[in-house]
Structure formats: structure tokens, C-alpha cells
PDB file of C-alpha atoms in Angstrom:
ATOM      1  CA  MET A   1      45.504 -28.927  15.397  1.00 62.00           C
ATOM      2  CA  GLU A   2      41.923 -30.147  15.445  1.00 68.00           C
ATOM      3  CA  THR A   3      40.832 -26.846  17.026  1.00 75.00           C
ATOM      4  CA  LEU A   4      42.502 -24.857  14.252  1.00 66.00           C
ATOM      5  CA  PHE A   5      40.739 -27.000  11.659  1.00 61.00           C
ATOM      6  CA  VAL A   6      37.347 -26.376  13.272  1.00 63.00           C
ATOM      7  CA  ILE A   7      38.017 -22.629  13.489  1.00 69.00           C
ATOM      8  CA  GLY A   8      39.121 -22.564   9.853  1.00 64.00           C
ATOM      9  CA  LEU A   9      36.012 -24.486   8.805  1.00 67.00           C
ATOM     10  CA  LEU A  10      33.772 -22.059  10.702  1.00 68.00           C
ATOM     11  CA  VAL A  11      35.500 -19.100   9.051  1.00 63.00           C
ATOM     12  CA  VAL A  12      34.965 -20.627   5.592  1.00 62.00           C
ATOM     13  CA  VAL A  13      31.287 -21.349   6.316  1.00 59.00           C
ATOM     14  CA  ALA A  14      30.778 -17.806   7.632  1.00 62.00           C
ATOM     15  CA  ALA A  15      32.469 -16.351   4.543  1.00 63.00           C
ATOM     16  CA  ILE A  16      30.255 -18.406   2.212  1.00 67.00           C
ATOM     17  CA  ALA A  17      27.119 -17.382   4.128  1.00 55.00           C
ATOM     18  CA  ALA A  18      28.166 -13.715   3.977  1.00 54.00           C
ATOM     19  CA  ALA A  19      28.808 -13.979   0.233  1.00 52.00           C
ATOM     20  CA  ILE A  20      25.390 -15.545  -0.359  1.00 57.00           C
ATOM     21  CA  TRP A  21      23.698 -12.850   1.744  1.00 47.00           C
ATOM     22  CA  TRP A  22      25.573 -10.066  -0.060  1.00 52.00           C
ATOM     23  CA  ARG A  23      24.640 -11.481  -3.459  1.00 55.00           C
ATOM     24  CA  SER A  24      20.954 -11.793  -2.521  1.00 50.00           C
ATOM     25  CA  GLN A  25      20.920  -8.214  -1.195  1.00 46.00           C
ATOM     26  CA  LYS A  26      22.541  -6.909  -4.368  1.00 45.00           C
ATOM     27  CA  LYS A  27      20.087  -8.871  -6.517  1.00 44.00           C
ATOM     28  CA  PHE A  28      17.161  -7.491  -4.467  1.00 44.00           C
ATOM     29  CA  ALA A  29      18.412  -3.917  -4.842  1.00 45.00           C
ATOM     30  CA  THR A  30      18.856  -4.390  -8.604  1.00 44.00           C
ATOM     31  CA  SER A  31      15.343  -5.791  -8.971  1.00 44.00           C
ATOM     32  CA  ARG A  32      13.932  -2.739  -7.175  1.00 48.00           C
ATOM     33  CA  GLU A  33      15.792  -0.397  -9.528  1.00 51.00           C
ATOM     34  CA  GLU A  34      14.345  -2.317 -12.496  1.00 72.00           C
ATOM     35  CA  HIS A  35      10.800  -2.422 -11.085  1.00 89.00           C
ATOM     36  CA  TRP A  36       8.143  -1.853 -13.764  1.00 93.00           C
ATOM     37  CA  PHE A  37       7.077   1.252 -11.839  1.00 93.00           C
ATOM     38  CA  LYS A  38      10.137   2.999 -13.333  1.00 92.00           C
ATOM     39  CA  ALA A  39       9.011   2.535 -16.952  1.00 93.00           C
ATOM     40  CA  PHE A  40       5.413   3.244 -15.966  1.00 93.00           C
ATOM     41  CA  ALA A  41       6.418   6.573 -14.382  1.00 91.00           C
ATOM     42  CA  ALA A  42       8.279   7.527 -17.560  1.00 91.00           C
ATOM     43  CA  GLU A  43       5.235   6.664 -19.696  1.00 92.00           C
ATOM     44  CA  ARG A  44       2.830   8.644 -17.497  1.00 90.00           C
ATOM     45  CA  ARG A  45       5.237  11.469 -16.653  1.00 89.00           C
ATOM     46  CA  GLY A  46       4.994  10.399 -13.029  1.00 92.00           C
ATOM     47  CA  THR A  47       7.395   9.989 -10.117  1.00 91.00           C
ATOM     48  CA  PHE A  48       9.115   6.729  -9.171  1.00 90.00           C
ATOM     49  CA  HIS A  49      10.978   5.601  -6.064  1.00 89.00           C
ATOM     50  CA  SER A  50      12.912   2.334  -6.043  1.00 85.00           C
ATOM     51  CA  GLY A  51      12.807   1.930  -2.276  1.00 79.00           C
ATOM     52  CA  SER A  52      16.471   2.793  -1.708  1.00 77.00           C
ATOM     53  CA  GLY A  53      18.335   6.052  -1.302  1.00 71.00           C
ATOM     54  CA  ALA A  54      16.961   9.576  -1.301  1.00 70.00           C
ATOM     55  CA  ALA A  55      13.739  10.163  -3.186  1.00 68.00           C
ATOM     56  CA  PRO A  56      11.110  12.831  -3.673  1.00 77.00           C
ATOM     57  CA  ALA A  57       8.132  12.381  -1.396  1.00 82.00           C
ATOM     58  CA  PRO A  58       4.785  11.559  -3.000  1.00 88.00           C
ATOM     59  CA  SER A  59       2.345  14.468  -3.040  1.00 89.00           C
ATOM     60  CA  PHE A  60      -0.241  12.625  -0.908  1.00 90.00           C
ATOM     61  CA  GLY A  61      -1.187   9.334   0.660  1.00 87.00           C
ATOM     62  CA  VAL A  62      -0.023   6.649   3.029  1.00 87.00           C
ATOM     63  CA  VAL A  63       1.823   3.425   2.373  1.00 83.00           C
ATOM     64  CA  HIS A  64       0.004   0.661   4.184  1.00 82.00           C
ATOM     65  CA  PRO A  65      -3.614  -0.332   4.819  1.00 82.00           C
ATOM     66  CA  THR A  66      -3.033   0.426   8.503  1.00 80.00           C
ATOM     67  CA  GLY A  67      -2.395   4.061   7.594  1.00 84.00           C
ATOM     68  CA  ARG A  68       1.366   4.100   8.137  1.00 82.00           C
ATOM     69  CA  PRO A  69       2.734   7.216   6.358  1.00 79.00           C
ATOM     70  CA  LEU A  70       5.086   6.634   3.452  1.00 76.00           C
ATOM     71  CA  ALA A  71       7.577   9.065   4.983  1.00 71.00           C
ATOM     72  CA  ASP A  72       7.989   6.698   7.951  1.00 69.00           C
ATOM     73  CA  TRP A  73       9.046   3.794   5.724  1.00 69.00           C
ATOM     74  CA  PRO A  74      11.111   5.053   2.778  1.00 69.00           C
ATOM     75  CA  GLN A  75      12.132   1.525   1.672  1.00 78.00           C
ATOM     76  CA  GLU A  76       8.810   1.073  -0.136  1.00 85.00           C
ATOM     77  CA  THR A  77       8.759   1.000  -3.944  1.00 90.00           C
ATOM     78  CA  TRP A  78       6.147   3.399  -5.284  1.00 92.00           C
ATOM     79  CA  VAL A  79       4.996   5.306  -8.352  1.00 94.00           C
ATOM     80  CA  GLU A  80       2.787   8.392  -8.547  1.00 95.00           C
ATOM     81  CA  PHE A  81       0.968   9.176 -11.783  1.00 95.00           C
ATOM     82  CA  ARG A  82      -2.307  10.693 -12.985  1.00 94.00           C
ATOM     83  CA  LEU A  83      -5.547   9.010 -13.953  1.00 93.00           C
ATOM     84  CA  GLY A  84      -7.547  11.711 -15.697  1.00 90.00           C
ATOM     85  CA  ASP A  85      -7.394  14.658 -13.324  1.00 91.00           C
ATOM     86  CA  ARG A  86      -6.646  12.554 -10.221  1.00 94.00           C
ATOM     87  CA  PRO A  87      -3.187  11.811  -8.817  1.00 96.00           C
ATOM     88  CA  VAL A  88      -2.722   8.100  -8.126  1.00 97.00           C
ATOM     89  CA  LEU A  89      -0.171   6.456  -5.846  1.00 95.00           C
ATOM     90  CA  ALA A  90       0.659   2.759  -6.275  1.00 95.00           C
ATOM     91  CA  ILE A  91       2.894   1.033  -3.736  1.00 93.00           C
ATOM     92  CA  ASP A  92       4.564  -2.340  -3.426  1.00 91.00           C
ATOM     93  CA  THR A  93       5.043  -3.130   0.250  1.00 87.00           C
ATOM     94  CA  GLN A  94       4.976  -5.993   2.744  1.00 82.00           C
ATOM     95  CA  GLU A  95       2.926  -6.842   5.806  1.00 78.00           C
ATOM     96  CA  SER A  96       4.069  -8.991   8.705  1.00 75.00           C
ATOM     97  CA  TYR A  97       2.123 -11.965  10.014  1.00 72.00           C
ATOM     98  CA  ARG A  98       2.600 -14.685  12.604  1.00 71.00           C
ATOM     99  CA  HIS A  99       3.008 -18.228  11.321  1.00 69.00           C
ATOM    100  CA  PHE A 100       1.840 -21.324  13.209  1.00 67.00           C
ATOM    101  CA  ASP A 101       5.443 -21.819  14.415  1.00 69.00           C
ATOM    102  CA  ASP A 102       5.185 -18.395  16.154  1.00 68.00           C
ATOM    103  CA  HIS A 103       7.746 -16.819  13.824  1.00 72.00           C
ATOM    104  CA  THR A 104       7.102 -13.526  12.031  1.00 75.00           C
ATOM    105  CA  TYR A 105       6.993 -13.682   8.246  1.00 73.00           C
ATOM    106  CA  PHE A 106       6.291 -11.110   5.540  1.00 78.00           C
ATOM    107  CA  ARG A 107       4.006 -11.271   2.517  1.00 84.00           C
ATOM    108  CA  ASP A 108       3.754  -8.971  -0.489  1.00 88.00           C
ATOM    109  CA  VAL A 109       0.941  -6.428  -0.521  1.00 90.00           C
ATOM    110  CA  HIS A 110       0.152  -3.722  -3.052  1.00 94.00           C
ATOM    111  CA  VAL A 111      -1.730  -0.542  -2.170  1.00 95.00           C
ATOM    112  CA  THR A 112      -3.483   1.778  -4.633  1.00 96.00           C
ATOM    113  CA  GLN A 113      -4.642   5.265  -3.688  1.00 96.00           C
ATOM    114  CA  VAL A 114      -6.287   8.231  -5.399  1.00 97.00           C
ATOM    115  CA  ARG A 115      -6.322  11.744  -4.020  1.00 96.00           C
ATOM    116  CA  VAL A 116      -9.634  13.015  -2.656  1.00 95.00           C
ATOM    117  CA  PRO A 117     -10.656  16.111  -0.673  1.00 93.00           C
ATOM    118  CA  PRO A 118     -10.213  15.973   3.125  1.00 91.00           C
ATOM    119  CA  CYS A 119     -13.165  14.371   4.882  1.00 91.00           C
ATOM    120  CA  PRO A 120     -14.022  12.278   7.952  1.00 91.00           C
ATOM    121  CA  GLU A 121     -12.555   8.773   7.987  1.00 92.00           C
ATOM    122  CA  LEU A 122     -14.708   6.326   6.030  1.00 93.00           C
ATOM    123  CA  ARG A 123     -14.223   2.541   5.947  1.00 94.00           C
ATOM    124  CA  ILE A 124     -15.992   0.078   3.682  1.00 94.00           C
ATOM    125  CA  VAL A 125     -15.518  -3.555   4.701  1.00 91.00           C
ATOM    126  CA  PRO A 126     -17.084  -6.321   2.569  1.00 90.00           C
ATOM    127  CA  GLY A 127     -19.835  -8.131   4.443  1.00 83.00           C
ATOM    128  CA  LYS A 128     -20.084  -5.432   7.103  1.00 79.00           C
ATOM    129  CA  THR A 129     -21.746  -2.057   7.393  1.00 74.00           C
ATOM    130  CA  LEU A 130     -20.001   1.114   6.396  1.00 85.00           C
ATOM    131  CA  VAL A 131     -18.000   2.504   9.337  1.00 88.00           C
ATOM    132  CA  MET A 132     -17.041   6.074  10.187  1.00 88.00           C
ATOM    133  CA  PRO A 133     -14.789   5.841  13.276  1.00 88.00           C
ATOM    134  CA  THR A 134     -14.361   9.611  13.661  1.00 83.00           C
ATOM    135  CA  LEU A 135     -18.115  10.302  13.863  1.00 83.00           C
ATOM    136  CA  PRO A 136     -20.655   9.368  16.570  1.00 82.00           C
ATOM    137  CA  PRO A 137     -22.679   6.244  15.678  1.00 75.00           C
ATOM    138  CA  ASP A 138     -25.904   8.218  15.301  1.00 78.00           C
ATOM    139  CA  SER A 139     -24.397  10.755  12.888  1.00 84.00           C
ATOM    140  CA  ARG A 140     -26.735  11.815  10.065  1.00 88.00           C
ATOM    141  CA  LEU A 141     -23.745  11.801   7.706  1.00 90.00           C
ATOM    142  CA  ALA A 142     -23.034   8.150   8.557  1.00 88.00           C
ATOM    143  CA  GLU A 143     -26.698   7.331   7.928  1.00 89.00           C
ATOM    144  CA  GLU A 144     -26.662   9.091   4.567  1.00 91.00           C
ATOM    145  CA  LEU A 145     -23.505   7.279   3.500  1.00 91.00           C
ATOM    146  CA  ALA A 146     -24.957   3.940   4.603  1.00 89.00           C
ATOM    147  CA  ARG A 147     -27.982   4.635   2.370  1.00 92.00           C
ATOM    148  CA  TRP A 148     -25.619   5.553  -0.478  1.00 93.00           C
ATOM    149  CA  LEU A 149     -23.760   2.259  -0.106  1.00 92.00           C
ATOM    150  CA  ALA A 150     -27.027   0.303  -0.057  1.00 92.00           C
ATOM    151  CA  ALA A 151     -28.009   2.042  -3.311  1.00 94.00           C
ATOM    152  CA  ASN A 152     -24.559   1.385  -4.828  1.00 93.00           C
ATOM    153  CA  PRO A 153     -23.726  -2.218  -3.833  1.00 92.00           C
ATOM    154  CA  ARG A 154     -20.934  -2.452  -6.418  1.00 92.00           C
ATOM    155  CA  PHE A 155     -18.783  -0.456  -3.989  1.00 94.00           C
ATOM    156  CA  SER A 156     -19.270  -2.905  -1.115  1.00 91.00           C
ATOM    157  CA  GLY A 157     -17.159  -5.696  -2.586  1.00 91.00           C
ATOM    158  CA  ARG A 158     -13.690  -4.720  -1.407  1.00 92.00           C
ATOM    159  CA  ASP A 159     -11.901  -3.000   1.469  1.00 93.00           C
ATOM    160  CA  VAL A 160     -11.673   0.763   1.003  1.00 95.00           C
ATOM    161  CA  VAL A 161     -10.500   3.440   3.420  1.00 95.00           C
ATOM    162  CA  VAL A 162     -11.002   7.142   2.768  1.00 94.00           C
ATOM    163  CA  GLU A 163      -8.827   9.322   5.005  1.00 91.00           C
ATOM    164  CA  HIS A 164      -5.838  11.685   4.961  1.00 88.00           C
ATOM    165  CA  GLY A 165      -6.894  13.067   1.582  1.00 91.00           C
ATOM    166  CA  SER A 166      -6.862   9.697  -0.162  1.00 93.00           C
ATOM    167  CA  ALA A 167      -9.130   6.793  -0.991  1.00 96.00           C
ATOM    168  CA  ARG A 168      -7.158   3.557  -0.858  1.00 95.00           C
ATOM    169  CA  THR A 169      -7.575  -0.140  -1.387  1.00 96.00           C
ATOM    170  CA  TRP A 170      -5.126  -3.031  -1.243  1.00 94.00           C
ATOM    171  CA  GLY A 171      -4.619  -6.668  -2.109  1.00 91.00           C
ATOM    172  CA  GLN A 172      -2.269  -9.603  -1.692  1.00 91.00           C
ATOM    173  CA  GLY A 173       0.666  -9.920  -4.072  1.00 92.00           C
ATOM    174  CA  CYS A 174       2.791  -7.410  -5.951  1.00 91.00           C
ATOM    175  CA  ALA A 175       1.338  -4.584  -8.004  1.00 93.00           C
ATOM    176  CA  THR A 176       0.776  -5.163 -11.724  1.00 94.00           C
ATOM    177  CA  ARG A 177      -0.253  -2.742 -14.438  1.00 93.00           C
ATOM    178  CA  GLU A 178      -3.626  -4.445 -14.586  1.00 94.00           C
ATOM    179  CA  ASN A 179      -4.484  -4.341 -10.871  1.00 94.00           C
ATOM    180  CA  VAL A 180      -3.130  -0.826 -10.330  1.00 95.00           C
ATOM    181  CA  THR A 181      -5.082   0.715 -13.203  1.00 94.00           C
ATOM    182  CA  ALA A 182      -8.242  -1.269 -12.377  1.00 96.00           C
ATOM    183  CA  GLU A 183      -8.094  -0.334  -8.683  1.00 97.00           C
ATOM    184  CA  ALA A 184      -7.345   3.320  -9.469  1.00 97.00           C
ATOM    185  CA  GLY A 185     -10.372   3.424 -11.785  1.00 97.00           C
ATOM    186  CA  TYR A 186     -12.539   1.782  -9.111  1.00 97.00           C
ATOM    187  CA  LEU A 187     -11.447   4.295  -6.466  1.00 97.00           C
ATOM    188  CA  ALA A 188     -11.893   7.277  -8.802  1.00 97.00           C
ATOM    189  CA  GLU A 189     -15.425   6.133  -9.650  1.00 96.00           C
ATOM    190  CA  LEU A 190     -16.200   5.616  -5.955  1.00 96.00           C
ATOM    191  CA  ALA A 191     -14.910   9.097  -5.097  1.00 95.00           C
ATOM    192  CA  ASP A 192     -16.968  10.659  -7.912  1.00 95.00           C
ATOM    193  CA  THR A 193     -20.098   8.798  -6.743  1.00 95.00           C
ATOM    194  CA  LEU A 194     -19.882   9.494  -2.998  1.00 94.00           C
ATOM    195  CA  PRO A 195     -22.396  12.105  -1.751  1.00 92.00           C
ATOM    196  CA  ALA A 196     -21.004  15.633  -1.961  1.00 90.00           C
ATOM    197  CA  VAL A 197     -21.929  16.185   1.684  1.00 88.00           C
ATOM    198  CA  LEU A 198     -18.977  13.961   2.666  1.00 90.00           C
ATOM    199  CA  TRP A 199     -16.484  16.426   1.187  1.00 89.00           C
ATOM    200  CA  ALA A 200     -18.350  19.380   2.733  1.00 85.00           C
ATOM    201  CA  HIS A 201     -17.994  17.880   6.217  1.00 80.00           C
ATOM    202  CA  SER A 202     -14.781  19.132   7.840  1.00 67.00           C
ATOM    203  CA  PRO A 203     -12.816  16.345   9.588  1.00 65.00           C
ATOM    204  CA  ARG A 204     -11.929  16.864  13.223  1.00 57.00           C
TER     205      ARG A 204
END
């Protein structure tokens, strides 16, 4: 009799846990569908993806600062719109990190990208020199871009990667209208200011 009671109690606990999980999943899915990206896409005549189900692919870009393609991770919530004559892709995603207890956790990250012509990979890291991993260290193009950055220090204050036909930056926390539009404007200005020789240089 005692064994039956324990089994029954375990079944009830498991059912409650499953109900709580199901409710949280449903709530999460609903929140994605109601993401502000949806209204923003309608305002800008853009394209929105809630992160669930089939969706059109964005016309360019990657999803994560590491360069992971969006097509490899369709759960991301994203919106594509135009800023002037430039397509912009804004993404709400997550990155994993190890906590002190050696468990893996996830934190919210937003990524903003603008489309640019193909060019060699360019990385701007605050506090460090400009890096071009796909070029030899003594490249004249790398030297010219380093001089450009020294003459335009306002572009050395945040992480930027230019590759795969996009200039992108990212930050902690979810995307907001304010940070997406500000970051898109920053990237568009950077792309317009970069020396034209960068776009003339064919990537390998």
C-alpha cells in the first residue's frame, strides 16, 4: 500500500511539473509571436520571423557574433528592414556561458547588421588594433585601414565585424527600437566612411 502511495505521489508530481513546463513553453512561444519586431516590420515594410515554424530567410547576414549563419539556427527572432538605402537585420538571440558552478547558462544578446559589399574580413575591437584575419600582417590594405581608424577614433569604441557581406555589432540584452536604430545608423556611417579600397579588394 505504501508503495502504491509513493508511485501515485510521483505520478502527481511529474504531472504538475509537465504542466508547468508546457505552460512556460506556450507562454514563451506566445511572447515570440508578439515580439515588437512584428509591428516594426509592418511599419517599415520589412520581414519578421518569430523564431518558430517556417519563415522566409533574410536576404543577408549571420545571426551571432561568432559568425554562425542564421539558416543554421532558425529559432532566432529577427526582423529585416531598410535604413535609407541599406538593408538592416536585427536579431534577438542567446549566447552560452559557463557559470562558476560549471553549468552552462544562456544570456540574451542582440545583433544588428547592415549589408555591405563583399570584402576581406575586418574586425574592430575596442582597446586593440584593427585586425584583418584573412590578410597577411604586412598587408598594405591593413595598414591603410589602421590609419583610417586612427583618423576616425569614433569607430573604435565598440566591437564591429565586417564579413560575409555585412557589418555587424552586438550587445548584451534584448533588442530595443532605440539600440537597433542607433546601432544600424552607426554601422551605416562606418560603412560609408571606410576607404573605398576595402570594397575594391576581392576576398579570398
